[in-house]
Amino acid sequence: MSTPGTVTPARHTVTVAHGDGIGPEIMQAVLRILAAAGVPIDLEPIEVGETVYRRGVLSGIPDEAWESIRRTRVLLKAPITTPQGGGYKSLNVTLRTTLGLFANVRECRSYTPYVASPHPGMNIVIIRENEEDLYAGIEYRQTAEVFQSLKILSEPGSEAIIRYAFEYARAYGRRRVTCMSKDNIMKLSDGMFHRVFDRVRAEYADVESDHQIIDIGAARVAAQPERLDVVVTLNLYGDIISDIAAQVAGSVGLAGSANVGRDAAMFEAIHGSAPDIAGKGVANPSGLLIAATQMLVHLGLNDDAERILNAWLCTLEDGIHTADIHREGLSREIVGTEHFTDAVIRRLGRTPRTFPAARFGAGGIRMENLYGPVRSSQKALVGADVFLDWSPPDRDPVALAERLTALAGHFRVHLISNRGVKVWPGKTPETFRTDHWRCRFLSPGGPTTVADVLALLTAIDAAGLDVIKVEHLYMFDGVPGYSLGQGE
Ligand code: NAD
């Protein structure tokens, strides 16, 4: 019952998975801290993981668990053990793809001197796009020599992750968002990501922002991570740099991670179920606790998150450490999970002396309108890239160009490239040539039709050339929607 004149904070219901191995011990510790802090959340436990796998549910997650997650939209998950072999599917991949968790957020922070790290002051968050890019897994073998993976990026998907990064920066009181891409090479796909970043950053003038090419960006994550704050990037780059960042921070055991979607979010520690120490009462609950504070900010309970994080930082400072982070000279007491949990609870309301105190912005993360408005553009078909499997002994592009010119009809053979490098017109005898040829046909008389492209393909096929694929060439609002060949 609330006192007249006071506002009772809205209560939230959260689905909780206690996990396997050390999972139940560290989850119990975290829930004790949340309860002691008076966090206004109600819990809905679900069973996922090993016991569910063993019952023959290959995804590791039963129907009742889905119902709970869909109802509460927030899952706090302890690590689980994936049984080896037997066709069991990764629970994390299933949750991510089914719930559309498009953002992976990993905080990598050093806690020197209490936890050894070559980078004191490092406090970086990697926000990685989680659904697109080369991870779509669309791959083909096209010729005896050539294999292909498709990199698929969407403008709404890019806008959602970039907007999320700025919202995150605001909610967590972060200073700067750095976008990393390789748009000097992939001008169309990564170029779009960079362009969307520039468009969105203009709306967040209170947050500093910049763009770095991923190769130099990754080098900086490794060598000078203390100079970075929030990094937003594509799936593959994010996968690589988040592992680099976790490694150089030196505190993998203390890191939490979030997977966030429009309709649901999942929070967990980075580490696994540690079967080697399960049941011994020595596990460090810190990674899951950090994840739980991320969950509180997601719910807009920033004050609660601050209080808990500060109590935890005080515990580290006071030298009360679990065995995994014990350091001679700095640790005062080596404690088990329960004692560590009690120590954090006793410090609720205190502010750390050495570490900067956690201070989050006001309000949670706004998840509305992340994808931006639906966009359309004027599209015109202006030609086609026809890919051939062609391997006569000399692989002479001039001979191929002559054959194709005779078959082109109202199209013009514009260019032939091999692995993206232009080999015709002009002569580049030093370029190595595989059996995989891209032959670009343009329609000099203006827009063309799919029927014309099909007629072209039929003519090429009838001439005995092996067509393996065709890509249409479009103009969008008068701008080419295709890249030029290298050397063009
Ligand atoms: P792990 O992270 O469980 O353990 C690696 C080492 O770190 C072990 O020595 C362990 O004792 C120690 N460790 C991990 N967490 C600790 C903690 N909180 N406190 C103290 N020490 C800790 O990695 P692993 O051994 O490769 O994997 C074990 C199981 O966990 C596997 O079945 C794996 O599939 C699963 N796993 C699950 C998740 C998840 O649920 N998100 C993530 C990674 C691994």
Coordinates of C-alpha atoms and ligand atoms in Angstrom, one line a residue, residues 19-20 22 26 50 77-84 91-92 252-254 257 266 268-278 282-288 322-325 337, ligand 1:
G19 CA 20.1 -22.5 -16.1
D20 CA 22.5 -25.3 -15.5
I22 CA 26.5 -22.8 -11.6
I26 CA 24.5 -17.3 -9.3
E50 CA 19.9 -29.4 -20.1
K77 CA 18.9 -16.1 -18.2
A78 CA 21.6 -18.0 -16.3
P79 CA 24.1 -20.0 -18.4
I80 CA 23.0 -23.3 -19.7
T81 CA 24.8 -26.5 -20.8
T82 CA 24.2 -27.5 -24.4
P83 CA 24.6 -31.3 -24.6
Q84 CA 27.1 -32.4 -27.2
L91 CA 19.3 -22.1 -27.2
N92 CA 20.8 -18.7 -27.7
V252 CA 35.4 -11.9 -19.1
G253 CA 34.1 -13.4 -15.9
L254 CA 32.6 -10.0 -14.9
S257 CA 25.5 -9.1 -22.4
M266 CA 17.4 -11.3 -23.0
E268 CA 22.9 -12.9 -19.4
A269 CA 26.5 -13.3 -18.3
I270 CA 29.1 -13.9 -21.0
H271 CA 30.6 -17.0 -19.3
G272 CA 29.2 -20.5 -19.5
S273 CA 27.7 -22.9 -16.9
A274 CA 31.2 -23.8 -15.4
P275 CA 30.3 -27.4 -14.6
D276 CA 33.8 -27.8 -13.0
I277 CA 32.8 -25.6 -10.0
A278 CA 29.0 -26.2 -10.0
V282 CA 32.4 -20.6 -5.1
A283 CA 31.0 -19.2 -8.4
N284 CA 31.2 -15.4 -9.0
P285 CA 27.7 -14.0 -9.6
S286 CA 29.1 -10.7 -11.0
G287 CA 28.6 -11.3 -14.8
L288 CA 24.9 -12.1 -14.2
T322 CA 35.5 -14.6 -5.2
A323 CA 38.4 -17.0 -6.0
D324 CA 38.4 -16.3 -9.7
I325 CA 39.3 -12.7 -9.2
T337 CA 29.0 -16.9 -3.7
Ligands
NAD1 P1 32.7 -21.5 -18.9 O1 32.6 -20.1 -19.1 O2 31.5 -22.2 -18.3 O3 34.0 -21.9 -18.0 C1 35.3 -21.5 -18.3 C2 36.2 -21.4 -17.1 O4 35.8 -20.2 -16.3 C3 36.0 -22.6 -16.1 O5 37.2 -22.8 -15.5 C4 35.0 -22.0 -15.1 O6 35.1 -22.6 -13.8 C5 35.3 -20.5 -15.0 N1 34.1 -19.7 -14.7 C6 33.1 -19.4 -15.6 N2 32.2 -18.7 -15.0 C7 32.6 -18.5 -13.7 C8 32.1 -17.8 -12.6 N3 30.9 -17.1 -12.7 N4 32.8 -17.8 -11.4 C9 34.0 -18.4 -11.3 N5 34.5 -19.1 -12.4 C10 33.9 -19.1 -13.6 O7 33.0 -22.1 -20.3 P2 33.1 -23.7 -20.8 O8 33.7 -24.5 -19.8 O9 33.7 -23.6 -22.2 O10 31.6 -24.1 -21.0 C11 30.8 -24.8 -20.1 C12 29.4 -25.0 -20.6 O11 28.7 -23.7 -20.7 C13 29.2 -25.6 -22.0 O12 28.2 -26.6 -22.0 C14 28.9 -24.5 -22.9 O13 28.1 -24.9 -24.0 C15 28.1 -23.6 -21.9 N6 28.0 -22.2 -22.3 C16 26.8 -21.5 -22.1 C17 26.7 -20.2 -22.4 C18 25.4 -19.5 -22.2 O14 24.5 -20.1 -21.7 N7 25.2 -18.3 -22.7 C19 27.8 -19.4 -22.8 C20 29.1 -20.1 -22.9 C21 29.2 -21.5 -22.7

